[in-house]
Amino acid sequence: MCQLLGMNCNTPTDIMFSFEGFRRRGGITDHHADGFGIGFFEGKGVRLFHDDKPSANSPVADLVRAYQIKSENVIAHIRKASQGQTSLANTHPFMREMWGGYWLFAHNGHLVDFFPEQGEFFHPVGTTDSERAFCHILNRLRTRFAARPDDETLFGAIAGLTHEIRKFGLFNFMLSDGISLFAHASTLLHYIVRQAPFGKARLLDDDVMVDFAEVTTPSDRVAVIATLPLTRDETWAQLAVDELVMFREGKIILNDRPRHPVYMSVEEGLETARAAGVAV
Amino acid sequence: MCQLLGMNCNTPTDIMFSFEGFRRRGGITDHHADGFGIGFFEGKGVRLFHDDKPSANSPVADLVRAYQIKSENVIAHIRKASQGQTSLANTHPFMREMWGGYWLFAHNGHLVDFFPEQGEFFHPVGTTDSERAFCHILNRLRTRFAARPDDETLFGAIAGLTHEIRKFGLFNFMLSDGISLFAHASTLLHYIVRQAPFGKARLLDDDVMVDFAEVTTPSDRVAVIATLPLTRDETWAQLAVDELVMFREGKIILNDRPRHPVYMSVEEGLETARAAGVAV
């Protein structure tokens, strides 16, 4: 299994505290060691960093840490290859331009025999099931809408596509156009919304503490989404199996949850991934 | 005027020697100080670094230097803004995916009143004339060809589009799909092909020398293309005004040169840019 990390905020925010714990899972406290990638929206632009070195000792990760990029939408991914050769072209997040804006996508899971028909607008460059799914989603959206539709319509369309693709296997993903961040769980995906009054938190993977009150203003709202909770001293919520949510300005604004939601324990989540042939 | 740097090789090569001189023009030895960007193809993947800080003291440039990325195709750009706000979305090189491969584009010049009709496949994200030209070229290529045509056909199509766009103003550019690198001059563009027997060279902008014989094998062939020559001790060739060339495996394989070629001196080139309202 790979690990996903996302952030969606109502003001440009430094993700470094969360990234620090997350990236240490890429080789030190965990063994997600086939590379990593992180993409930051800055206005309409994107900074995208990919590395095929383990994130815990990657010079790119050091740069990301030193640079303190502030962003309203971030998607990061630590990769343990289950399909496709480890190469730069196969490193998440993937990026495309649609409707005059960039889109980022990262996936954690395994889609079996997922070879959708070739689309008109977007083609995979690498060999992963993940990039095929990303291009398929964008091709179907772009074919249906010549410009970005309103949030409800967009969310409904992505929910429909997610249900179709979900039939092929495990499909935890995050997708963002720099405005909204979509997150879908097949197994494990947790999130927290931090807002005033801000407290303190300590990273689970590291002896690092942050007092969010010192680094925020009272109107800030920051949602952090991750495969597994990153901090102690805070209560993380969990997405149900097959739940899709849309974050905007640091909170969930639309949500498609099964009528009888199921929440996997960490053990169940890891076991489900293992049974599906996904490296964990 | 901005400055362009490109490299096209028959084997993955470290561009750092050239980049070192080039980046020092971004704030120390010259005043191209509105940000920089560099994109490296690695196989089918691309590493893309953008910075809105001057390249001479950019941490991203330090990373690029420390990382010693080896690539067969590189495009870099130091920006002095003439059109469009300085922002990440306006930073070259721009990237899109077409025909299942990534394309990089950087431009130095100024296109006046260039607003081509909106294309089907690619849309600008930022506000520069450069990204509009890039998207226009790709839209026209993608509309005409469903898959990458052979080199001659592709070159002819790009030559035709370049002639059309050239009418709107200064259009020095580099374009690469990771296989070939296209370079077009409106004013100044120089290149050198390094191959055995390799000699030594000293950077013009810095007291740095390299002995290429020590860092190459006899079969290596490396073309470096830059707005202005980067080294002494070597003879750089120049593209004629309105000349388009296609580099592959470190040499020019196709070329579209005016019947009566004109070569601008550096002074003429800078004066022409100034007269066109391009910051120099």
Coordinates of C-alpha atoms in Angstrom, one line a residue:
Chain A
M1 CA 0.0 0.0 0.0
C2 CA 1.1 3.5 -0.7
Q3 CA 0.3 6.4 1.6
L4 CA -1.6 9.5 0.6
L5 CA -1.5 12.9 2.2
G6 CA -3.7 15.9 1.2
M7 CA -4.4 19.4 2.5
N8 CA -7.2 21.8 1.7
C9 CA -7.4 25.2 3.4
N10 CA -9.1 28.5 3.3
T11 CA -5.8 30.4 3.4
P12 CA -2.3 29.4 2.1
T13 CA -0.8 27.2 4.7
D14 CA 2.5 25.5 5.3
I15 CA 2.1 21.7 5.2
M16 CA 5.5 21.0 6.6
F17 CA 4.4 19.7 10.1
S18 CA 2.2 17.1 8.5
F19 CA 4.7 16.3 5.7
E20 CA 7.4 15.8 8.2
G21 CA 5.6 12.9 9.8
F22 CA 4.3 11.6 6.5
R23 CA 7.7 11.6 4.8
R24 CA 9.3 9.7 7.6
R25 CA 7.0 6.8 6.8
G26 CA 8.9 6.7 3.5
G27 CA 11.9 4.8 4.7
I28 CA 12.4 5.4 8.5
T29 CA 9.4 4.6 10.5
D30 CA 7.8 2.6 7.7
H31 CA 8.9 1.0 4.5
H32 CA 7.2 2.9 1.7
A33 CA 10.4 3.2 -0.2
D34 CA 9.8 3.3 -4.0
G35 CA 9.7 7.1 -4.3
F36 CA 7.4 9.9 -3.5
G37 CA 5.8 13.0 -5.0
I38 CA 4.1 16.1 -3.8
G39 CA 2.3 18.8 -5.7
F40 CA 1.4 22.3 -4.3
F41 CA -1.1 24.6 -5.9
E42 CA 0.0 28.2 -5.7
G43 CA -2.8 30.3 -7.1
K44 CA -3.4 28.7 -10.5
G45 CA 0.2 27.4 -10.7
V46 CA 1.5 24.1 -9.4
R47 CA 4.8 23.1 -8.0
L48 CA 5.4 19.4 -8.5
F49 CA 8.2 17.5 -6.9
H50 CA 8.9 13.8 -7.7
D51 CA 11.6 11.6 -6.4
D52 CA 12.5 8.0 -7.0
K53 CA 14.5 8.0 -3.8
P54 CA 12.9 7.1 -0.5
S55 CA 11.3 10.2 0.9
A56 CA 13.0 10.0 4.3
N57 CA 16.4 10.7 2.7
S58 CA 15.5 12.5 -0.5
P59 CA 17.1 15.8 -1.3
V60 CA 13.8 16.8 -2.9
A61 CA 12.0 16.2 0.4
D62 CA 14.7 18.3 2.1
L63 CA 14.1 21.1 -0.3
V64 CA 10.3 20.9 0.2
R65 CA 10.9 21.1 3.9
A66 CA 13.4 24.0 3.7
Y67 CA 11.2 25.9 1.3
Q68 CA 8.1 26.3 3.4
I69 CA 5.8 26.5 0.5
K70 CA 2.3 27.9 1.4
S71 CA -0.5 26.4 -0.5
E72 CA -4.3 26.0 -0.3
N73 CA -4.3 22.6 -1.9
V74 CA -1.6 19.9 -1.6
I75 CA -1.5 16.3 -2.7
A76 CA 1.4 14.0 -1.7
H77 CA 2.1 10.3 -2.2
I78 CA 4.6 7.8 -1.0
R79 CA 4.9 4.9 -3.3
K80 CA 5.3 1.2 -2.7
A81 CA 5.1 -0.2 -6.2
S82 CA 2.4 -2.7 -6.8
Q83 CA 2.0 -2.2 -10.6
G84 CA 4.2 -0.7 -13.2
Q85 CA 7.9 -0.2 -13.1
T86 CA 9.3 2.3 -10.6
S87 CA 10.2 5.3 -12.8
L88 CA 9.7 9.0 -12.9
A89 CA 6.8 8.7 -15.3
N90 CA 5.0 6.4 -12.9
T91 CA 5.4 8.7 -9.8
H92 CA 2.4 10.3 -8.3
P93 CA 0.9 12.8 -8.2
F94 CA 0.1 13.0 -11.9
M95 CA -0.8 16.3 -13.5
R96 CA -2.9 17.4 -16.5
E97 CA -4.5 20.7 -17.6
M98 CA -8.3 20.7 -18.1
W99 CA -10.6 23.6 -18.6
G100 CA -7.7 26.0 -18.3
G101 CA -6.6 24.8 -14.9
Y102 CA -4.2 22.1 -13.6
W103 CA -5.4 18.9 -12.0
L104 CA -3.4 16.7 -9.6
F105 CA -4.2 13.0 -8.8
A106 CA -2.7 10.4 -6.5
H107 CA -3.9 6.9 -5.9
N108 CA -3.3 4.2 -3.4
G109 CA -4.7 0.8 -4.3
H110 CA -4.9 -1.7 -7.2
L111 CA -7.2 -1.8 -10.1
V112 CA -7.4 -5.2 -11.7
D113 CA -7.6 -5.4 -15.5
F114 CA -8.6 -1.8 -15.7
F115 CA -8.0 -0.8 -19.3
P116 CA -10.6 1.8 -20.3
E117 CA -11.0 2.7 -24.0
Q118 CA -8.6 5.3 -25.1
G119 CA -10.0 8.8 -24.6
E120 CA -9.9 11.8 -26.8
F121 CA -8.2 14.3 -24.6
F122 CA -5.8 12.7 -22.1
H123 CA -3.4 9.7 -22.5
P124 CA -1.3 8.0 -19.9
V125 CA 2.4 8.6 -20.2
G126 CA 3.5 5.8 -17.8
T127 CA 2.3 2.3 -17.2
T128 CA 0.3 2.5 -13.9
D129 CA -3.4 1.6 -13.3
S130 CA -3.5 4.9 -11.4
E131 CA -2.6 7.2 -14.3
R132 CA -5.1 5.2 -16.5
A133 CA -7.8 6.0 -13.9
F134 CA -6.9 9.6 -13.8
C135 CA -6.9 10.1 -17.5
H136 CA -10.2 8.1 -17.7
I137 CA -11.9 10.4 -15.2
L138 CA -10.6 13.6 -17.0
N139 CA -11.6 12.3 -20.5
R140 CA -15.1 11.5 -19.3
L141 CA -15.4 14.9 -17.5
R142 CA -14.0 16.8 -20.5
T143 CA -16.2 15.0 -23.0
R144 CA -19.3 15.8 -20.9
F145 CA -18.5 19.4 -19.9
A146 CA -16.7 21.9 -22.2
A147 CA -16.0 24.1 -19.1
R148 CA -15.9 23.5 -15.3
P149 CA -19.5 22.9 -14.2
D150 CA -20.8 24.0 -10.7
D151 CA -19.6 22.1 -7.7
E152 CA -22.7 19.9 -7.3
T153 CA -22.6 18.8 -10.9
L154 CA -18.9 18.2 -10.9
F155 CA -19.2 16.2 -7.6
G156 CA -22.0 14.1 -9.0
A157 CA -20.1 13.3 -12.2
I158 CA -16.9 12.3 -10.2
A159 CA -19.0 10.2 -7.8
G160 CA -20.5 8.3 -10.8
L161 CA -17.1 7.7 -12.4
T162 CA -15.6 6.6 -9.0
H163 CA -18.4 4.0 -8.5
E164 CA -17.6 2.6 -12.0
I165 CA -13.8 2.4 -11.4
R166 CA -14.2 1.1 -7.9
K167 CA -15.5 -2.2 -9.3
F168 CA -12.0 -2.9 -10.6
G169 CA -10.4 -2.9 -7.2
L170 CA -9.0 -0.8 -4.4
F171 CA -9.3 2.9 -5.2
N172 CA -8.3 5.3 -2.5
F173 CA -7.5 8.5 -4.2
M174 CA -7.2 12.3 -4.0
L175 CA -7.9 14.7 -6.8
S176 CA -7.6 18.5 -6.9
D177 CA -8.0 21.3 -9.3
G178 CA -6.6 23.8 -6.9
I179 CA -10.0 24.9 -5.8
S180 CA -11.5 21.8 -4.3
L181 CA -10.0 18.5 -3.2
F182 CA -11.8 15.2 -3.7
A183 CA -11.0 12.2 -1.5
H184 CA -12.3 8.7 -1.9
A185 CA -11.7 5.7 0.4
S186 CA -11.8 2.0 -0.5
T187 CA -10.0 1.1 2.7
L188 CA -8.3 3.7 4.9
L189 CA -8.5 7.4 4.7
H190 CA -8.5 9.7 7.7
Y191 CA -8.9 13.5 8.0
I192 CA -9.0 16.3 10.5
V193 CA -10.3 19.9 10.2
R194 CA -8.3 22.3 12.3
Q195 CA -9.9 25.6 13.2
A196 CA -10.1 28.0 16.1
P197 CA -9.6 27.4 18.9
F198 CA -6.3 25.8 17.8
G199 CA -4.5 23.4 20.1
K200 CA -1.2 21.5 20.1
A201 CA -0.4 18.2 18.5
R202 CA 2.5 15.8 18.5
L203 CA 3.5 13.8 15.4
L204 CA 3.0 10.0 15.8
D205 CA 6.1 9.2 13.8
D206 CA 8.4 11.7 15.4
D207 CA 9.1 13.6 18.5
V208 CA 7.9 16.9 17.0
M209 CA 5.2 19.1 18.5
V210 CA 3.4 22.1 17.0
D211 CA 1.2 24.6 18.7
F212 CA -1.2 25.6 15.9
A213 CA -2.3 28.6 17.8
E214 CA 1.1 30.1 17.2
V215 CA 1.1 29.6 13.4
T216 CA -2.5 30.5 12.5
T217 CA -5.0 33.3 12.7
P218 CA -8.4 32.7 14.2
S219 CA -10.1 32.6 10.8
D220 CA -7.9 29.9 9.4
R221 CA -9.4 26.5 8.6
V222 CA -7.2 23.6 7.4
A223 CA -8.3 20.1 6.5
V224 CA -5.5 17.5 6.4
I225 CA -6.3 14.1 4.9
A226 CA -4.1 11.1 5.2
T227 CA -4.1 7.3 4.9
L228 CA -3.4 7.0 8.6
P229 CA -3.6 9.7 11.3
L230 CA -0.4 11.7 11.6
T231 CA -0.8 13.1 15.1
R232 CA -1.6 12.2 18.7
D233 CA -3.5 14.7 20.9
E234 CA -6.1 15.1 18.1
T235 CA -9.2 13.2 17.1
W236 CA -9.1 12.2 13.4
A237 CA -12.3 11.3 11.6
Q238 CA -12.4 8.5 9.0
L239 CA -14.0 8.1 5.6
A240 CA -16.3 5.2 5.2
V241 CA -15.5 2.5 2.7
D242 CA -16.7 3.8 -0.7
E243 CA -17.2 7.3 0.6
L244 CA -16.4 10.3 -1.6
V245 CA -16.0 13.8 -0.2
M246 CA -15.3 17.2 -1.6
F247 CA -13.3 19.6 0.5
R248 CA -13.3 23.3 -0.2
E249 CA -11.8 26.1 2.0
G250 CA -10.9 23.6 4.7
K251 CA -14.1 21.7 5.1
I252 CA -16.2 19.0 3.5
I253 CA -18.9 20.7 1.4
L254 CA -20.3 17.7 -0.5
N255 CA -20.3 14.0 0.5
D256 CA -21.4 10.7 -1.0
R257 CA -21.5 8.1 1.7
P258 CA -23.0 4.6 1.5
R259 CA -26.4 4.3 3.3
H260 CA -24.8 1.7 5.6
P261 CA -21.3 3.0 6.1
V262 CA -18.5 0.6 7.0
Y263 CA -15.3 1.8 8.7
M264 CA -12.3 -0.4 8.4
S265 CA -9.8 -0.7 11.3
V266 CA -6.2 -0.2 10.4
E267 CA -5.7 -4.0 10.6
E268 CA -8.6 -4.7 8.3
G269 CA -7.4 -2.0 5.9
L270 CA -3.9 -3.4 5.7
E271 CA -5.3 -7.0 5.4
T272 CA -7.7 -5.9 2.6
A273 CA -4.8 -4.3 0.7
R274 CA -2.6 -7.4 1.2
A275 CA -5.4 -9.7 0.0
A276 CA -5.8 -7.5 -3.2
G277 CA -2.1 -8.0 -3.9
V278 CA -1.1 -4.5 -2.9
A279 CA 2.2 -4.1 -1.3
V280 CA 1.8 -2.9 2.3
Chain B
M1 CA 14.5 39.7 -22.9
C2 CA 14.5 36.4 -21.2
Q3 CA 17.2 33.8 -21.7
L4 CA 16.8 30.3 -22.9
L5 CA 18.9 27.2 -22.4
G6 CA 18.3 23.8 -23.9
M7 CA 20.2 20.5 -24.2
N8 CA 19.7 17.5 -26.4
C9 CA 22.0 14.5 -26.2
N10 CA 22.4 10.9 -27.3
T11 CA 23.0 9.8 -23.7
P12 CA 21.7 11.1 -20.4
T13 CA 24.0 14.0 -19.5
D14 CA 24.4 16.3 -16.6
I15 CA 23.7 19.9 -17.6
M16 CA 25.1 21.5 -14.5
F17 CA 28.2 23.1 -16.1
S18 CA 26.0 25.0 -18.6
F19 CA 23.3 25.6 -16.0
E20 CA 25.8 27.1 -13.6
G21 CA 26.8 29.9 -16.0
F22 CA 23.2 30.3 -17.2
R23 CA 21.7 30.7 -13.8
R24 CA 24.3 33.3 -12.7
R25 CA 22.8 35.5 -15.4
G26 CA 19.6 35.4 -13.3
G27 CA 20.7 38.0 -10.8
I28 CA 24.5 38.1 -10.5
T29 CA 26.2 38.7 -13.8
D30 CA 23.0 39.9 -15.5
H31 CA 19.6 41.1 -14.4
H32 CA 17.1 38.5 -15.5
A33 CA 15.4 38.4 -12.2
D34 CA 11.7 37.6 -12.4
G35 CA 12.1 33.9 -11.7
F36 CA 13.3 30.9 -13.6
G37 CA 12.3 27.4 -14.5
I38 CA 13.9 24.2 -15.8
G39 CA 12.5 20.9 -17.0
F40 CA 14.4 17.6 -17.4
F41 CA 13.1 14.6 -19.3
E42 CA 14.0 11.4 -17.7
G43 CA 12.8 8.6 -19.9
K44 CA 9.1 9.5 -20.5
G45 CA 8.9 11.4 -17.2
V46 CA 9.7 15.0 -16.5
R47 CA 11.1 16.8 -13.5
L48 CA 10.0 20.4 -13.6
F49 CA 11.3 23.1 -11.3
H50 CA 9.9 26.6 -11.2
D51 CA 10.9 29.5 -9.0
D52 CA 9.8 33.0 -8.7
K53 CA 13.0 34.0 -7.0
P54 CA 16.0 35.1 -9.0
S55 CA 17.9 32.0 -10.1
A56 CA 21.2 33.1 -8.8
N57 CA 20.0 32.8 -5.2
S58 CA 17.1 30.3 -5.6
P59 CA 17.0 27.2 -3.3
V60 CA 15.4 25.4 -6.2
A61 CA 18.4 26.2 -8.4
D62 CA 20.7 25.0 -5.5
L63 CA 18.8 21.7 -5.5
V64 CA 19.0 21.3 -9.2
R65 CA 22.7 21.9 -8.9
A66 CA 23.2 19.5 -6.0
Y67 CA 21.0 16.8 -7.6
Q68 CA 23.0 16.3 -10.8
I69 CA 20.1 15.1 -12.8
K70 CA 21.1 13.4 -16.0
S71 CA 18.8 13.9 -18.9
E72 CA 18.6 13.6 -22.7
N73 CA 16.5 16.7 -23.1
V74 CA 16.4 19.8 -21.0
I75 CA 14.7 23.2 -21.4
A76 CA 15.4 26.1 -19.0
H77 CA 14.3 29.7 -18.9
I78 CA 15.2 32.8 -16.9
R79 CA 12.4 35.3 -17.0
K80 CA 12.4 39.1 -17.3
A81 CA 8.6 39.7 -17.4
S82 CA 7.4 41.6 -20.4
Q83 CA 3.8 40.4 -20.4
G84 CA 1.7 38.9 -17.8
Q85 CA 2.0 39.1 -14.0
T86 CA 5.0 37.3 -12.4
S87 CA 3.4 34.2 -10.9
L88 CA 4.0 30.5 -10.8
A89 CA 1.4 29.9 -13.4
N90 CA 3.3 32.3 -15.8
T91 CA 6.7 30.6 -15.2
H92 CA 8.3 28.8 -18.1
P93 CA 8.8 26.1 -19.2
F94 CA 5.1 25.1 -19.6
M95 CA 4.1 21.5 -19.8
R96 CA 1.3 19.5 -21.4
E97 CA 0.7 15.9 -22.3
M98 CA 0.0 15.1 -26.0
W99 CA -0.1 11.7 -27.7
G100 CA 0.8 10.0 -24.5
G101 CA 4.0 12.0 -23.9
Y102 CA 4.9 15.2 -22.1
W103 CA 5.9 18.4 -24.0
L104 CA 7.9 21.3 -22.6
F105 CA 8.0 24.8 -24.1
A106 CA 9.8 28.0 -23.2
H107 CA 9.7 31.3 -25.1
N108 CA 11.7 34.5 -25.2
G109 CA 10.2 37.4 -27.0
H110 CA 6.9 39.2 -27.3
L111 CA 3.8 38.4 -29.4
V112 CA 1.6 41.4 -30.0
D113 CA -2.2 41.0 -30.0
F114 CA -1.7 37.2 -30.3
F115 CA -5.1 35.7 -29.2
P116 CA -5.7 32.6 -31.3
E117 CA -9.2 31.1 -31.2
Q118 CA -9.7 28.7 -28.3
G119 CA -8.6 25.2 -29.1
E120 CA -10.3 21.9 -28.3
F121 CA -7.5 20.2 -26.4
F122 CA -5.2 22.6 -24.6
H123 CA -6.0 25.9 -22.7
P124 CA -3.6 28.4 -21.1
V125 CA -3.7 28.4 -17.3
G126 CA -1.7 31.7 -16.9
T127 CA -1.8 35.0 -18.8
T128 CA 1.3 35.0 -21.0
D129 CA 1.5 35.3 -24.8
S130 CA 4.0 32.4 -24.5
E131 CA 1.6 29.8 -23.0
R132 CA -1.0 30.9 -25.6
A133 CA 1.5 30.2 -28.4
F134 CA 2.4 26.8 -26.8
C135 CA -1.3 25.7 -26.5
H136 CA -2.0 27.0 -30.0
I137 CA 0.8 24.9 -31.5
L138 CA -0.3 21.8 -29.6
N139 CA -4.0 22.3 -30.4
R140 CA -3.2 22.5 -34.1
L141 CA -0.9 19.5 -34.1
R142 CA -3.3 17.4 -32.1
T143 CA -6.2 18.4 -34.3
R144 CA -4.2 17.4 -37.4
F145 CA -2.6 14.2 -36.1
A146 CA -4.2 11.7 -33.7
A147 CA -0.8 10.2 -32.9
R148 CA 2.8 11.5 -33.3
P149 CA 3.7 11.6 -37.0
D150 CA 7.1 10.9 -38.3
D151 CA 9.9 13.4 -37.7
E152 CA 9.7 15.1 -41.2
T153 CA 5.9 15.5 -41.0
L154 CA 6.1 16.8 -37.4
F155 CA 8.9 19.2 -38.3
G156 CA 7.0 20.5 -41.3
A157 CA 3.9 21.1 -39.3
I158 CA 5.7 22.9 -36.5
A159 CA 7.6 25.0 -39.1
G160 CA 4.3 26.1 -40.7
L161 CA 2.8 27.1 -37.3
T162 CA 6.0 28.9 -36.4
H163 CA 5.8 31.0 -39.5
E164 CA 2.2 32.0 -38.7
I165 CA 3.0 32.9 -35.1
R166 CA 6.2 34.7 -36.0
K167 CA 4.1 37.4 -37.7
F168 CA 2.9 38.5 -34.3
G169 CA 6.3 39.4 -33.0
L170 CA 9.5 38.0 -31.5
F171 CA 9.4 34.3 -31.1
N172 CA 12.6 32.7 -29.9
F173 CA 11.5 29.3 -28.5
M174 CA 12.4 25.8 -27.5
L175 CA 10.0 22.9 -27.6
S176 CA 10.7 19.3 -26.7
D177 CA 8.8 16.0 -26.4
G178 CA 11.7 14.2 -24.7
I179 CA 12.7 12.7 -28.1
S180 CA 13.5 15.8 -30.2
L181 CA 14.2 19.4 -29.3
F182 CA 12.9 22.2 -31.6
A183 CA 14.6 25.6 -31.5
H184 CA 13.5 28.7 -33.3
A185 CA 15.3 32.1 -33.5
S186 CA 13.7 35.5 -34.0
T187 CA 16.8 37.3 -32.7
L188 CA 19.5 35.5 -30.8
L189 CA 20.0 31.7 -30.4
H190 CA 23.4 30.0 -30.3
Y191 CA 24.3 26.3 -30.1
I192 CA 27.3 24.0 -29.9
V193 CA 27.6 20.3 -30.5
R194 CA 30.1 18.7 -28.3
Q195 CA 31.5 15.3 -29.4
A196 CA 34.8 13.4 -29.5
P197 CA 37.5 14.5 -29.3
F198 CA 36.3 16.5 -26.3
G199 CA 38.2 19.6 -25.2
K200 CA 38.1 22.0 -22.2
A201 CA 35.9 25.0 -21.8
R202 CA 35.6 27.9 -19.3
L203 CA 32.3 29.6 -18.4
L204 CA 32.0 33.1 -19.6
D205 CA 30.1 34.2 -16.5
D206 CA 32.2 32.4 -13.9
D207 CA 35.7 31.2 -13.3
V208 CA 34.7 27.6 -13.7
M209 CA 36.4 25.2 -16.1
V210 CA 35.4 21.7 -17.3
D211 CA 37.4 19.1 -19.2
F212 CA 34.6 17.4 -21.1
A213 CA 37.0 14.5 -21.9
E214 CA 36.9 13.6 -18.2
V215 CA 33.1 13.4 -18.0
T216 CA 32.1 11.8 -21.3
T217 CA 32.7 8.7 -23.3
P218 CA 33.9 8.8 -26.9
S219 CA 30.4 8.1 -28.3
D220 CA 28.6 10.9 -26.4
R221 CA 27.2 13.7 -28.4
V222 CA 25.6 16.7 -26.6
A223 CA 24.0 19.8 -28.2
V224 CA 23.7 22.9 -26.0
I225 CA 21.5 25.7 -27.2
A226 CA 21.4 29.1 -25.5
T227 CA 20.4 32.7 -26.1
L228 CA 24.1 33.7 -25.8
P229 CA 27.2 31.5 -25.8
L230 CA 28.0 30.2 -22.3
T231 CA 31.7 29.4 -22.7
R232 CA 35.0 30.7 -24.1
D233 CA 37.5 28.3 -25.7
E234 CA 34.7 26.9 -27.9
T235 CA 33.1 28.1 -31.1
W236 CA 29.4 28.5 -30.9
A237 CA 27.2 28.4 -34.0
Q238 CA 24.2 30.7 -34.4
L239 CA 20.7 30.2 -35.7
A240 CA 19.7 32.6 -38.5
V241 CA 16.7 34.9 -37.9
D242 CA 13.6 32.9 -38.6
E243 CA 15.5 29.6 -38.6
L244 CA 13.8 26.5 -37.1
V245 CA 15.9 23.4 -36.3
M246 CA 15.1 20.0 -34.9
F247 CA 17.8 18.4 -32.7
R248 CA 17.8 14.6 -32.0
E249 CA 20.5 12.6 -30.3
G250 CA 22.7 15.6 -30.0
K251 CA 22.7 16.9 -33.6
I252 CA 20.5 18.9 -35.9
I253 CA 18.6 16.4 -38.1
L254 CA 16.1 18.8 -39.8
N255 CA 16.4 22.5 -40.5
D256 CA 14.2 25.2 -42.0
R257 CA 16.5 28.2 -42.8
P258 CA 15.5 31.3 -44.8
R259 CA 17.0 31.3 -48.3
H260 CA 19.0 34.5 -47.5
P261 CA 19.9 33.9 -43.8
V262 CA 20.5 36.9 -41.6
Y263 CA 22.5 36.6 -38.4
M264 CA 22.0 39.3 -35.7
S265 CA 24.9 40.5 -33.6
V266 CA 24.3 40.5 -29.9
E267 CA 23.9 44.3 -30.0
E268 CA 21.3 44.0 -32.9
G269 CA 19.5 41.3 -31.0
L270 CA 19.2 43.3 -27.8
E271 CA 18.2 46.4 -29.7
T272 CA 15.5 44.5 -31.7
A273 CA 14.1 43.1 -28.4
R274 CA 14.1 46.6 -26.8
A275 CA 12.4 48.1 -29.8
A276 CA 9.7 45.4 -29.5
G277 CA 9.1 46.4 -25.9
V278 CA 10.7 43.3 -24.5
A279 CA 12.6 43.9 -21.3
V280 CA 16.4 43.3 -21.8

